[in-house]
PDB file of C-alpha atoms in Angstrom:
ATOM      1  CA  MET V   1      38.091  25.474 -39.634  1.00  0.00           C
ATOM      2  CA  ALA V   2      36.633  28.988 -39.263  1.00  0.00           C
ATOM      3  CA  GLY V   3      33.376  30.199 -40.799  1.00  0.00           C
ATOM      4  CA  LYS V   4      32.616  31.325 -44.291  1.00  0.00           C
ATOM      5  CA  ILE V   5      35.096  34.195 -45.152  1.00  0.00           C
ATOM      6  CA  GLY V   6      33.784  36.803 -47.739  1.00  0.00           C
ATOM      7  CA  PHE V   7      36.163  37.842 -50.550  1.00  0.00           C
ATOM      8  CA  ILE V   8      35.036  40.661 -53.157  1.00  0.00           C
ATOM      9  CA  GLY V   9      37.200  41.603 -56.063  1.00  0.00           C
ATOM     10  CA  LEU V  10      38.563  38.735 -58.082  1.00  0.00           C
ATOM     11  CA  GLY V  11      41.192  40.608 -60.506  1.00  0.00           C
ATOM     12  CA  ILE V  12      44.765  40.003 -61.134  1.00  0.00           C
ATOM     13  CA  MET V  13      45.573  40.211 -57.538  1.00  0.00           C
ATOM     14  CA  GLY V  14      42.307  39.041 -55.895  1.00  0.00           C
ATOM     15  CA  LYS V  15      41.967  35.764 -57.514  1.00  0.00           C
ATOM     16  CA  PRO V  16      44.743  34.169 -56.511  1.00  0.00           C
ATOM     17  CA  MET V  17      44.684  35.514 -52.779  1.00  0.00           C
ATOM     18  CA  ALA V  18      41.092  34.011 -52.493  1.00  0.00           C
ATOM     19  CA  LYS V  19      42.469  30.845 -53.987  1.00  0.00           C
ATOM     20  CA  ASN V  20      45.333  30.726 -51.178  1.00  0.00           C
ATOM     21  CA  LEU V  21      42.612  31.062 -48.286  1.00  0.00           C
ATOM     22  CA  MET V  22      40.790  28.205 -49.957  1.00  0.00           C
ATOM     23  CA  LYS V  23      44.037  26.199 -50.000  1.00  0.00           C
ATOM     24  CA  HIS V  24      44.167  26.466 -46.216  1.00  0.00           C
ATOM     25  CA  GLY V  25      41.069  25.249 -45.751  1.00  0.00           C
ATOM     26  CA  HIS V  26      38.806  28.348 -45.449  1.00  0.00           C
ATOM     27  CA  GLU V  27      35.073  28.274 -47.093  1.00  0.00           C
ATOM     28  CA  LEU V  28      34.650  31.281 -49.026  1.00  0.00           C
ATOM     29  CA  CYS V  29      31.901  33.381 -50.369  1.00  0.00           C
ATOM     30  CA  VAL V  30      33.114  35.446 -53.383  1.00  0.00           C
ATOM     31  CA  TYR V  31      31.536  38.206 -55.526  1.00  0.00           C
ATOM     32  CA  ASN V  32      33.021  40.077 -58.484  1.00  0.00           C
ATOM     33  CA  ARG V  33      31.147  42.334 -60.815  1.00  0.00           C
ATOM     34  CA  THR V  34      32.260  40.134 -63.765  1.00  0.00           C
ATOM     35  CA  GLN V  35      30.911  36.921 -62.445  1.00  0.00           C
ATOM     36  CA  ALA V  36      32.967  34.829 -64.941  1.00  0.00           C
ATOM     37  CA  LYS V  37      36.075  35.423 -63.065  1.00  0.00           C
ATOM     38  CA  ALA V  38      34.669  33.718 -60.219  1.00  0.00           C
ATOM     39  CA  LYS V  39      34.140  30.391 -61.990  1.00  0.00           C
ATOM     40  CA  GLU V  40      37.512  28.772 -61.386  1.00  0.00           C
ATOM     41  CA  LEU V  41      36.755  29.405 -57.409  1.00  0.00           C
ATOM     42  CA  VAL V  42      33.250  28.018 -57.963  1.00  0.00           C
ATOM     43  CA  GLU V  43      34.371  25.042 -59.289  1.00  0.00           C
ATOM     44  CA  GLU V  44      36.591  24.366 -56.242  1.00  0.00           C
ATOM     45  CA  GLY V  45      33.978  25.169 -53.915  1.00  0.00           C
ATOM     46  CA  ALA V  46      33.308  28.952 -53.029  1.00  0.00           C
ATOM     47  CA  VAL V  47      29.933  30.081 -52.887  1.00  0.00           C
ATOM     48  CA  LEU V  48      29.066  32.757 -55.713  1.00  0.00           C
ATOM     49  CA  CYS V  49      27.408  35.713 -54.487  1.00  0.00           C
ATOM     50  CA  GLU V  50      25.354  37.937 -56.612  1.00  0.00           C
ATOM     51  CA  THR V  51      25.906  41.094 -54.546  1.00  0.00           C
ATOM     52  CA  PRO V  52      28.176  42.375 -52.056  1.00  0.00           C
ATOM     53  CA  ALA V  53      25.271  42.542 -49.685  1.00  0.00           C
ATOM     54  CA  GLN V  54      24.891  38.762 -50.111  1.00  0.00           C
ATOM     55  CA  VAL V  55      28.435  38.409 -48.783  1.00  0.00           C
ATOM     56  CA  ALA V  56      27.774  40.394 -45.900  1.00  0.00           C
ATOM     57  CA  ALA V  57      24.984  38.591 -44.900  1.00  0.00           C
ATOM     58  CA  ARG V  58      26.966  35.280 -44.688  1.00  0.00           C
ATOM     59  CA  CYS V  59      30.169  36.231 -43.421  1.00  0.00           C
ATOM     60  CA  ASP V  60      31.566  38.081 -40.310  1.00  0.00           C
ATOM     61  CA  ILE V  61      35.152  38.584 -42.105  1.00  0.00           C
ATOM     62  CA  ILE V  62      34.942  40.105 -45.627  1.00  0.00           C
ATOM     63  CA  PHE V  63      38.145  40.804 -47.492  1.00  0.00           C
ATOM     64  CA  LEU V  64      38.245  43.181 -50.859  1.00  0.00           C
ATOM     65  CA  ILE V  65      40.544  44.224 -53.235  1.00  0.00           C
ATOM     66  CA  VAL V  66      39.528  46.934 -56.025  1.00  0.00           C
ATOM     67  CA  SER V  67      40.907  49.507 -57.922  1.00  0.00           C
ATOM     68  CA  ASP V  68      40.437  52.576 -56.104  1.00  0.00           C
ATOM     69  CA  ALA V  69      38.321  54.390 -53.413  1.00  0.00           C
ATOM     70  CA  PRO V  70      35.318  54.960 -55.599  1.00  0.00           C
ATOM     71  CA  ASP V  71      35.159  51.244 -56.034  1.00  0.00           C
ATOM     72  CA  VAL V  72      35.650  50.715 -52.364  1.00  0.00           C
ATOM     73  CA  LYS V  73      32.788  53.011 -51.643  1.00  0.00           C
ATOM     74  CA  ALA V  74      30.581  51.397 -54.157  1.00  0.00           C
ATOM     75  CA  VAL V  75      31.277  47.965 -52.503  1.00  0.00           C
ATOM     76  CA  LEU V  76      30.377  49.516 -49.195  1.00  0.00           C
ATOM     77  CA  GLU V  77      27.918  52.016 -49.553  1.00  0.00           C
ATOM     78  CA  GLY V  78      26.068  51.225 -52.912  1.00  0.00           C
ATOM     79  CA  GLU V  79      22.478  50.043 -53.574  1.00  0.00           C
ATOM     80  CA  ASN V  80      23.409  46.698 -52.692  1.00  0.00           C
ATOM     81  CA  GLY V  81      26.666  47.296 -50.706  1.00  0.00           C
ATOM     82  CA  ILE V  82      28.135  45.525 -47.839  1.00  0.00           C
ATOM     83  CA  LEU V  83      26.675  48.004 -45.196  1.00  0.00           C
ATOM     84  CA  ASN V  84      22.985  47.122 -46.275  1.00  0.00           C
ATOM     85  CA  ALA V  85      23.684  43.700 -44.647  1.00  0.00           C
ATOM     86  CA  LEU V  86      26.825  43.819 -42.444  1.00  0.00           C
ATOM     87  CA  ARG V  87      26.391  41.502 -39.516  1.00  0.00           C
ATOM     88  CA  PRO V  88      27.243  43.213 -36.053  1.00  0.00           C
ATOM     89  CA  GLY V  89      30.870  43.042 -35.148  1.00  0.00           C
ATOM     90  CA  ALA V  90      31.814  41.880 -38.708  1.00  0.00           C
ATOM     91  CA  VAL V  91      35.235  43.195 -39.902  1.00  0.00           C
ATOM     92  CA  VAL V  92      35.972  44.350 -43.306  1.00  0.00           C
ATOM     93  CA  VAL V  93      39.501  44.067 -44.428  1.00  0.00           C
ATOM     94  CA  ASP V  94      40.207  46.589 -47.408  1.00  0.00           C
ATOM     95  CA  MET V  95      43.238  45.328 -49.435  1.00  0.00           C
ATOM     96  CA  SER V  96      43.032  47.933 -51.975  1.00  0.00           C
ATOM     97  CA  SER V  97      45.383  50.549 -52.376  1.00  0.00           C
ATOM     98  CA  ILE V  98      43.558  53.917 -51.897  1.00  0.00           C
ATOM     99  CA  ASN V  99      44.260  57.330 -50.471  1.00  0.00           C
ATOM    100  CA  PRO V 100      44.799  57.024 -46.649  1.00  0.00           C
ATOM    101  CA  ASN V 101      42.406  59.596 -45.691  1.00  0.00           C
ATOM    102  CA  ALA V 102      39.630  57.789 -47.740  1.00  0.00           C
ATOM    103  CA  SER V 103      40.210  54.590 -45.758  1.00  0.00           C
ATOM    104  CA  ARG V 104      39.735  57.049 -42.385  1.00  0.00           C
ATOM    105  CA  GLU V 105      36.420  58.124 -43.868  1.00  0.00           C
ATOM    106  CA  PHE V 106      35.473  54.295 -44.559  1.00  0.00           C
ATOM    107  CA  TYR V 107      36.570  53.342 -41.045  1.00  0.00           C
ATOM    108  CA  GLN V 108      34.043  55.871 -39.557  1.00  0.00           C
ATOM    109  CA  THR V 109      31.388  54.761 -41.737  1.00  0.00           C
ATOM    110  CA  VAL V 110      31.718  51.211 -41.179  1.00  0.00           C
ATOM    111  CA  LYS V 111      31.869  51.717 -37.259  1.00  0.00           C
ATOM    112  CA  ALA V 112      28.853  53.775 -37.484  1.00  0.00           C
ATOM    113  CA  HIS V 113      27.088  50.496 -38.812  1.00  0.00           C
ATOM    114  CA  GLY V 114      28.349  48.375 -36.088  1.00  0.00           C
ATOM    115  CA  GLY V 115      31.060  46.753 -37.727  1.00  0.00           C
ATOM    116  CA  SER V 116      34.997  47.537 -38.038  1.00  0.00           C
ATOM    117  CA  TYR V 117      37.322  48.504 -40.928  1.00  0.00           C
ATOM    118  CA  MET V 118      40.845  47.971 -41.510  1.00  0.00           C
ATOM    119  CA  ASP V 119      43.245  49.110 -44.537  1.00  0.00           C
ATOM    120  CA  ALA V 120      45.639  46.211 -45.534  1.00  0.00           C
ATOM    121  CA  PRO V 121      47.051  47.023 -48.930  1.00  0.00           C
ATOM    122  CA  VAL V 122      49.644  44.935 -50.499  1.00  0.00           C
ATOM    123  CA  SER V 123      53.006  44.282 -52.377  1.00  0.00           C
ATOM    124  CA  GLY V 124      54.327  41.996 -54.264  1.00  0.00           C
ATOM    125  CA  GLY V 125      52.295  41.755 -57.458  1.00  0.00           C
ATOM    126  CA  GLU V 126      50.886  39.304 -59.328  1.00  0.00           C
ATOM    127  CA  GLN V 127      53.556  36.718 -58.604  1.00  0.00           C
ATOM    128  CA  GLY V 128      53.567  37.393 -55.189  1.00  0.00           C
ATOM    129  CA  ALA V 129      49.807  36.796 -54.884  1.00  0.00           C
ATOM    130  CA  ILE V 130      49.895  33.247 -56.627  1.00  0.00           C
ATOM    131  CA  ASP V 131      52.861  32.187 -54.317  1.00  0.00           C
ATOM    132  CA  GLY V 132      51.357  33.554 -51.211  1.00  0.00           C
ATOM    133  CA  LYS V 133      54.154  35.838 -50.648  1.00  0.00           C
ATOM    134  CA  LEU V 134      52.630  39.167 -50.358  1.00  0.00           C
ATOM    135  CA  THR V 135      53.700  42.017 -48.113  1.00  0.00           C
ATOM    136  CA  ILE V 136      50.897  43.235 -46.283  1.00  0.00           C
ATOM    137  CA  MET V 137      50.588  46.359 -44.467  1.00  0.00           C
ATOM    138  CA  VAL V 138      47.970  46.836 -42.002  1.00  0.00           C
ATOM    139  CA  GLY V 139      46.284  49.713 -40.442  1.00  0.00           C
ATOM    140  CA  GLY V 140      43.293  49.645 -37.699  1.00  0.00           C
ATOM    141  CA  ASP V 141      42.439  48.712 -34.359  1.00  0.00           C
ATOM    142  CA  ASP V 142      44.623  46.138 -32.399  1.00  0.00           C
ATOM    143  CA  ALA V 143      41.832  43.828 -31.786  1.00  0.00           C
ATOM    144  CA  ASP V 144      40.867  43.694 -35.081  1.00  0.00           C
ATOM    145  CA  PHE V 145      44.531  42.679 -36.495  1.00  0.00           C
ATOM    146  CA  ASP V 146      44.542  40.005 -33.938  1.00  0.00           C
ATOM    147  CA  ARG V 147      41.312  38.633 -35.159  1.00  0.00           C
ATOM    148  CA  VAL V 148      42.448  38.620 -38.856  1.00  0.00           C
ATOM    149  CA  LYS V 149      46.382  38.084 -38.810  1.00  0.00           C
ATOM    150  CA  ASP V 150      46.111  34.285 -39.375  1.00  0.00           C
ATOM    151  CA  LEU V 151      44.109  34.763 -42.541  1.00  0.00           C
ATOM    152  CA  LEU V 152      46.248  37.393 -43.695  1.00  0.00           C
ATOM    153  CA  LEU V 153      49.005  35.049 -43.471  1.00  0.00           C
ATOM    154  CA  CYS V 154      47.365  32.746 -45.786  1.00  0.00           C
ATOM    155  CA  MET V 155      47.970  35.119 -48.619  1.00  0.00           C
ATOM    156  CA  GLY V 156      51.316  36.912 -47.515  1.00  0.00           C
ATOM    157  CA  ARG V 157      54.621  36.308 -46.082  1.00  0.00           C
ATOM    158  CA  VAL V 158      54.334  38.695 -43.650  1.00  0.00           C
ATOM    159  CA  ALA V 159      51.666  41.113 -42.311  1.00  0.00           C
ATOM    160  CA  VAL V 160      52.770  44.127 -40.262  1.00  0.00           C
ATOM    161  CA  HIS V 161      50.315  46.168 -37.953  1.00  0.00           C
ATOM    162  CA  VAL V 162      51.692  49.573 -38.865  1.00  0.00           C
ATOM    163  CA  GLY V 163      49.312  51.478 -36.453  1.00  0.00           C
ATOM    164  CA  GLY V 164      45.788  53.135 -36.565  1.00  0.00           C
ATOM    165  CA  ILE V 165      43.524  53.183 -39.359  1.00  0.00           C
ATOM    166  CA  GLY V 166      45.285  54.802 -42.604  1.00  0.00           C
ATOM    167  CA  SER V 167      48.641  53.681 -41.731  1.00  0.00           C
ATOM    168  CA  GLY V 168      48.315  50.388 -43.945  1.00  0.00           C
ATOM    169  CA  ASN V 169      48.061  52.894 -46.809  1.00  0.00           C
ATOM    170  CA  VAL V 170      50.445  55.506 -45.938  1.00  0.00           C
ATOM    171  CA  THR V 171      52.869  52.559 -45.707  1.00  0.00           C
ATOM    172  CA  LYS V 172      51.874  51.465 -49.164  1.00  0.00           C
ATOM    173  CA  CYS V 173      52.250  54.933 -50.452  1.00  0.00           C
ATOM    174  CA  ALA V 174      55.844  54.907 -48.990  1.00  0.00           C
ATOM    175  CA  ASN V 175      56.334  51.555 -50.793  1.00  0.00           C
ATOM    176  CA  GLN V 176      55.277  53.134 -54.028  1.00  0.00           C
ATOM    177  CA  ILE V 177      57.442  55.957 -53.716  1.00  0.00           C
ATOM    178  CA  ILE V 178      60.469  53.617 -53.827  1.00  0.00           C
ATOM    179  CA  THR V 179      59.288  50.856 -56.295  1.00  0.00           C
ATOM    180  CA  ALA V 180      58.644  53.588 -58.797  1.00  0.00           C
ATOM    181  CA  SER V 181      61.787  55.581 -58.266  1.00  0.00           C
ATOM    182  CA  ASN V 182      63.813  52.226 -58.423  1.00  0.00           C
ATOM    183  CA  LEU V 183      61.462  50.918 -61.462  1.00  0.00           C
ATOM    184  CA  ALA V 184      62.622  54.199 -63.403  1.00  0.00           C
ATOM    185  CA  ALA V 185      66.252  53.926 -62.318  1.00  0.00           C
ATOM    186  CA  VAL V 186      66.352  50.632 -63.701  1.00  0.00           C
ATOM    187  CA  GLY V 187      64.850  51.763 -67.065  1.00  0.00           C
ATOM    188  CA  GLU V 188      67.445  54.547 -67.251  1.00  0.00           C
ATOM    189  CA  ALA V 189      70.388  52.599 -66.468  1.00  0.00           C
ATOM    190  CA  LEU V 190      69.536  49.691 -69.152  1.00  0.00           C
ATOM    191  CA  THR V 191      68.692  52.448 -71.834  1.00  0.00           C
ATOM    192  CA  PHE V 192      72.081  53.975 -71.012  1.00  0.00           C
ATOM    193  CA  ALA V 193      73.605  50.662 -71.269  1.00  0.00           C
ATOM    194  CA  ALA V 194      72.171  49.935 -74.715  1.00  0.00           C
ATOM    195  CA  LYS V 195      72.590  53.071 -76.205  1.00  0.00           C
ATOM    196  CA  ALA V 196      76.297  53.073 -75.199  1.00  0.00           C
ATOM    197  CA  GLY V 197      76.749  50.004 -76.805  1.00  0.00           C
ATOM    198  CA  VAL V 198      76.986  47.522 -73.922  1.00  0.00           C
ATOM    199  CA  ASP V 199      75.420  44.164 -73.506  1.00  0.00           C
ATOM    200  CA  PRO V 200      72.392  45.004 -71.109  1.00  0.00           C
ATOM    201  CA  ARG V 201      72.648  41.311 -69.928  1.00  0.00           C
ATOM    202  CA  LYS V 202      76.259  41.345 -69.037  1.00  0.00           C
ATOM    203  CA  VAL V 203      75.763  44.817 -67.316  1.00  0.00           C
ATOM    204  CA  TYR V 204      73.010  43.279 -65.122  1.00  0.00           C
ATOM    205  CA  ASP V 205      75.419  40.336 -64.402  1.00  0.00           C
ATOM    206  CA  ALA V 206      78.073  42.397 -63.459  1.00  0.00           C
ATOM    207  CA  ILE V 207      76.303  44.687 -61.110  1.00  0.00           C
ATOM    208  CA  LYS V 208      73.477  42.454 -59.754  1.00  0.00           C
ATOM    209  CA  GLY V 209      75.920  41.276 -56.734  1.00  0.00           C
ATOM    210  CA  GLY V 210      76.553  44.742 -55.738  1.00  0.00           C
ATOM    211  CA  MET V 211      74.776  47.741 -54.124  1.00  0.00           C
ATOM    212  CA  ALA V 212      72.859  48.333 -57.478  1.00  0.00           C
ATOM    213  CA  GLN V 213      70.948  44.914 -56.729  1.00  0.00           C
ATOM    214  CA  SER V 214      66.816  45.029 -56.024  1.00  0.00           C
ATOM    215  CA  ALA V 215      63.767  42.952 -56.019  1.00  0.00           C
ATOM    216  CA  MET V 216      62.707  45.436 -58.849  1.00  0.00           C
ATOM    217  CA  PHE V 217      65.593  45.059 -60.754  1.00  0.00           C
ATOM    218  CA  ASP V 218      65.774  41.164 -60.476  1.00  0.00           C
ATOM    219  CA  SER V 219      62.082  40.962 -61.019  1.00  0.00           C
ATOM    220  CA  LYS V 220      61.879  43.140 -64.302  1.00  0.00           C
ATOM    221  CA  PHE V 221      64.934  42.500 -66.117  1.00  0.00           C
ATOM    222  CA  GLU V 222      63.937  39.644 -67.964  1.00  0.00           C
ATOM    223  CA  LYS V 223      60.537  41.135 -69.108  1.00  0.00           C
ATOM    224  CA  ILE V 224      62.539  44.187 -70.106  1.00  0.00           C
ATOM    225  CA  ILE V 225      65.394  42.434 -72.279  1.00  0.00           C
ATOM    226  CA  GLY V 226      62.839  39.864 -73.584  1.00  0.00           C
ATOM    227  CA  ARG V 227      60.432  42.866 -74.193  1.00  0.00           C
ATOM    228  CA  ASP V 228      57.610  41.202 -72.504  1.00  0.00           C
ATOM    229  CA  PHE V 229      55.395  43.738 -71.121  1.00  0.00           C
ATOM    230  CA  LYS V 230      52.189  41.469 -70.498  1.00  0.00           C
ATOM    231  CA  PRO V 231      51.010  43.234 -67.181  1.00  0.00           C
ATOM    232  CA  GLY V 232      51.960  41.735 -63.766  1.00  0.00           C
ATOM    233  CA  PHE V 233      51.252  45.137 -62.467  1.00  0.00           C
ATOM    234  CA  LYS V 234      49.723  47.518 -65.113  1.00  0.00           C
ATOM    235  CA  LEU V 235      50.679  51.212 -65.566  1.00  0.00           C
ATOM    236  CA  ASP V 236      47.092  52.131 -65.327  1.00  0.00           C
ATOM    237  CA  LEU V 237      47.025  50.771 -61.867  1.00  0.00           C
ATOM    238  CA  ASN V 238      50.610  52.278 -61.157  1.00  0.00           C
ATOM    239  CA  ILE V 239      49.811  55.587 -62.337  1.00  0.00           C
ATOM    240  CA  LYS V 240      46.889  55.259 -59.735  1.00  0.00           C
ATOM    241  CA  ASP V 241      48.696  54.556 -56.662  1.00  0.00           C
ATOM    242  CA  LEU V 242      51.035  57.583 -57.833  1.00  0.00           C
ATOM    243  CA  LYS V 243      48.162  60.029 -57.814  1.00  0.00           C
ATOM    244  CA  ASN V 244      47.183  58.903 -54.303  1.00  0.00           C
ATOM    245  CA  VAL V 245      50.968  59.163 -53.107  1.00  0.00           C
ATOM    246  CA  LEU V 246      50.708  63.070 -54.900  1.00  0.00           C
ATOM    247  CA  SER V 247      47.395  63.581 -53.080  1.00  0.00           C
ATOM    248  CA  ALA V 248      48.309  62.442 -49.668  1.00  0.00           C
ATOM    249  CA  ALA V 249      51.693  64.336 -49.983  1.00  0.00           C
ATOM    250  CA  GLN V 250      49.677  67.516 -50.799  1.00  0.00           C
ATOM    251  CA  ALA V 251      47.679  66.964 -47.566  1.00  0.00           C
ATOM    252  CA  PHE V 252      50.365  66.159 -45.651  1.00  0.00           C
ATOM    253  CA  GLY V 253      52.830  68.889 -46.944  1.00  0.00           C
ATOM    254  CA  THR V 254      55.501  66.708 -47.862  1.00  0.00           C
ATOM    255  CA  PRO V 255      57.925  66.788 -50.971  1.00  0.00           C
ATOM    256  CA  VAL V 256      57.389  64.117 -53.436  1.00  0.00           C
ATOM    257  CA  THR V 257      59.957  65.308 -56.212  1.00  0.00           C
ATOM    258  CA  LEU V 258      60.972  61.689 -57.608  1.00  0.00           C
ATOM    259  CA  THR V 259      57.392  60.625 -57.603  1.00  0.00           C
ATOM    260  CA  THR V 260      56.259  63.442 -59.328  1.00  0.00           C
ATOM    261  CA  ASP V 261      58.743  62.606 -62.317  1.00  0.00           C
ATOM    262  CA  CYS V 262      57.722  59.007 -62.517  1.00  0.00           C
ATOM    263  CA  TYR V 263      53.888  60.268 -62.409  1.00  0.00           C
ATOM    264  CA  GLU V 264      54.659  62.160 -65.643  1.00  0.00           C
ATOM    265  CA  MET V 265      56.925  59.560 -67.298  1.00  0.00           C
ATOM    266  CA  MET V 266      54.212  57.206 -66.933  1.00  0.00           C
ATOM    267  CA  MET V 267      51.336  59.613 -68.060  1.00  0.00           C
ATOM    268  CA  MET V 268      53.323  59.955 -71.004  1.00  0.00           C
ATOM    269  CA  LEU V 269      53.006  56.552 -71.811  1.00  0.00           C
ATOM    270  CA  ILE V 270      49.570  55.698 -71.013  1.00  0.00           C
ATOM    271  CA  GLN V 271      48.360  58.790 -73.362  1.00  0.00           C
ATOM    272  CA  GLN V 272      50.318  56.539 -75.863  1.00  0.00           C
ATOM    273  CA  GLY V 273      48.082  53.637 -75.348  1.00  0.00           C
ATOM    274  CA  LEU V 274      50.085  51.782 -72.974  1.00  0.00           C
ATOM    275  CA  GLY V 275      48.280  51.680 -69.869  1.00  0.00           C
ATOM    276  CA  GLN V 276      47.736  48.178 -69.885  1.00  0.00           C
ATOM    277  CA  ASP V 277      51.200  47.125 -70.331  1.00  0.00           C
ATOM    278  CA  ASP V 278      53.498  46.243 -67.308  1.00  0.00           C
ATOM    279  CA  ASN V 279      54.760  49.209 -65.241  1.00  0.00           C
ATOM    280  CA  CYS V 280      58.437  48.084 -66.496  1.00  0.00           C
ATOM    281  CA  SER V 281      57.493  49.569 -69.904  1.00  0.00           C
ATOM    282  CA  ILE V 282      58.384  52.802 -68.080  1.00  0.00           C
ATOM    283  CA  VAL V 283      61.650  51.864 -70.030  1.00  0.00           C
ATOM    284  CA  LYS V 284      60.015  52.831 -73.189  1.00  0.00           C
ATOM    285  CA  TYR V 285      60.143  56.299 -71.942  1.00  0.00           C
ATOM    286  CA  TYR V 286      63.798  56.552 -71.874  1.00  0.00           C
ATOM    287  CA  GLU V 287      64.100  54.189 -74.935  1.00  0.00           C
ATOM    288  CA  GLN V 288      61.909  56.950 -77.003  1.00  0.00           C
ATOM    289  CA  CYS V 289      64.039  59.829 -75.447  1.00  0.00           C
ATOM    290  CA  ALA V 290      67.493  57.970 -76.511  1.00  0.00           C
ATOM    291  CA  GLY V 291      66.334  56.704 -79.845  1.00  0.00           C
ATOM    292  CA  THR V 292      67.266  52.985 -78.928  1.00  0.00           C
ATOM    293  CA  GLU V 293      65.912  49.992 -77.325  1.00  0.00           C
ATOM    294  CA  VAL V 294      67.147  47.616 -74.759  1.00  0.00           C
ATOM    295  CA  LYS V 295      67.201  43.730 -76.003  1.00  0.00           C
ATOM    296  CA  GLU V 296      69.144  40.935 -75.848  1.00  0.00           C
ATOM    297  CA  VAL V 297      72.433  40.984 -77.698  1.00  0.00           C
ATOM    298  CA  GLN V 298      72.347  38.197 -80.473  1.00  0.00           C
TER     299      GLN V 298
END
């Protein structure tokens, strides 16, 4: 068994990811800003730390997954942050989805403090985190990837070393371009069918085995038709990811027309107070425009 592993951030994604590390026999030191979220892990044997610095003082490998770059910066560089107690040669594996340019800045900062930093964002949503079947996209140095790969595979079905630092979050941005556009297309198609008076379930059954089938269509159809918008991935977090895409695309000089459209649709819904809903609630944009609702036909 490896020595204690640090894990910071025990939200919708982080908690089940940490649990999967423990299921594979790893001892964890954990920190979360809201300590109550760590209770279940502590009851199962994890050591609760009061600050990120306490995690860093005890662990040579530290995973973190928080909301965005300012949160990563606070965990790393804050008054009680990781860098105040980083062990020489320790590696910080940042699994947050952030702007790739921010990842590159954090890499330099951690290197200056004698450690290593990798960006390793994930895809697969809450269920993928629970099942240990996340897709993990990794940027960083070769030696660091070799050091943490087996740990990553405790949380994901695949971990791909894409390239140097920032490559993981470039890949995650590409992933979000495809998934957001796909999600919008699912909402548009189902609303179109419902407005035309055709049973959306029969439409799904008819086309799911053809070229229109997708993981997004399969995973979100039952939630949409059942009007279940309990978040697996919140609109608020999805819009954050799309902001990262738009910011990075501007820096790289790349057109992202479909992403811009998805961003505007999601922003409209967030302004209506739906930010805590699952991202499949993008269907409500089309429903409002069409004056109809996608639901089970009795």
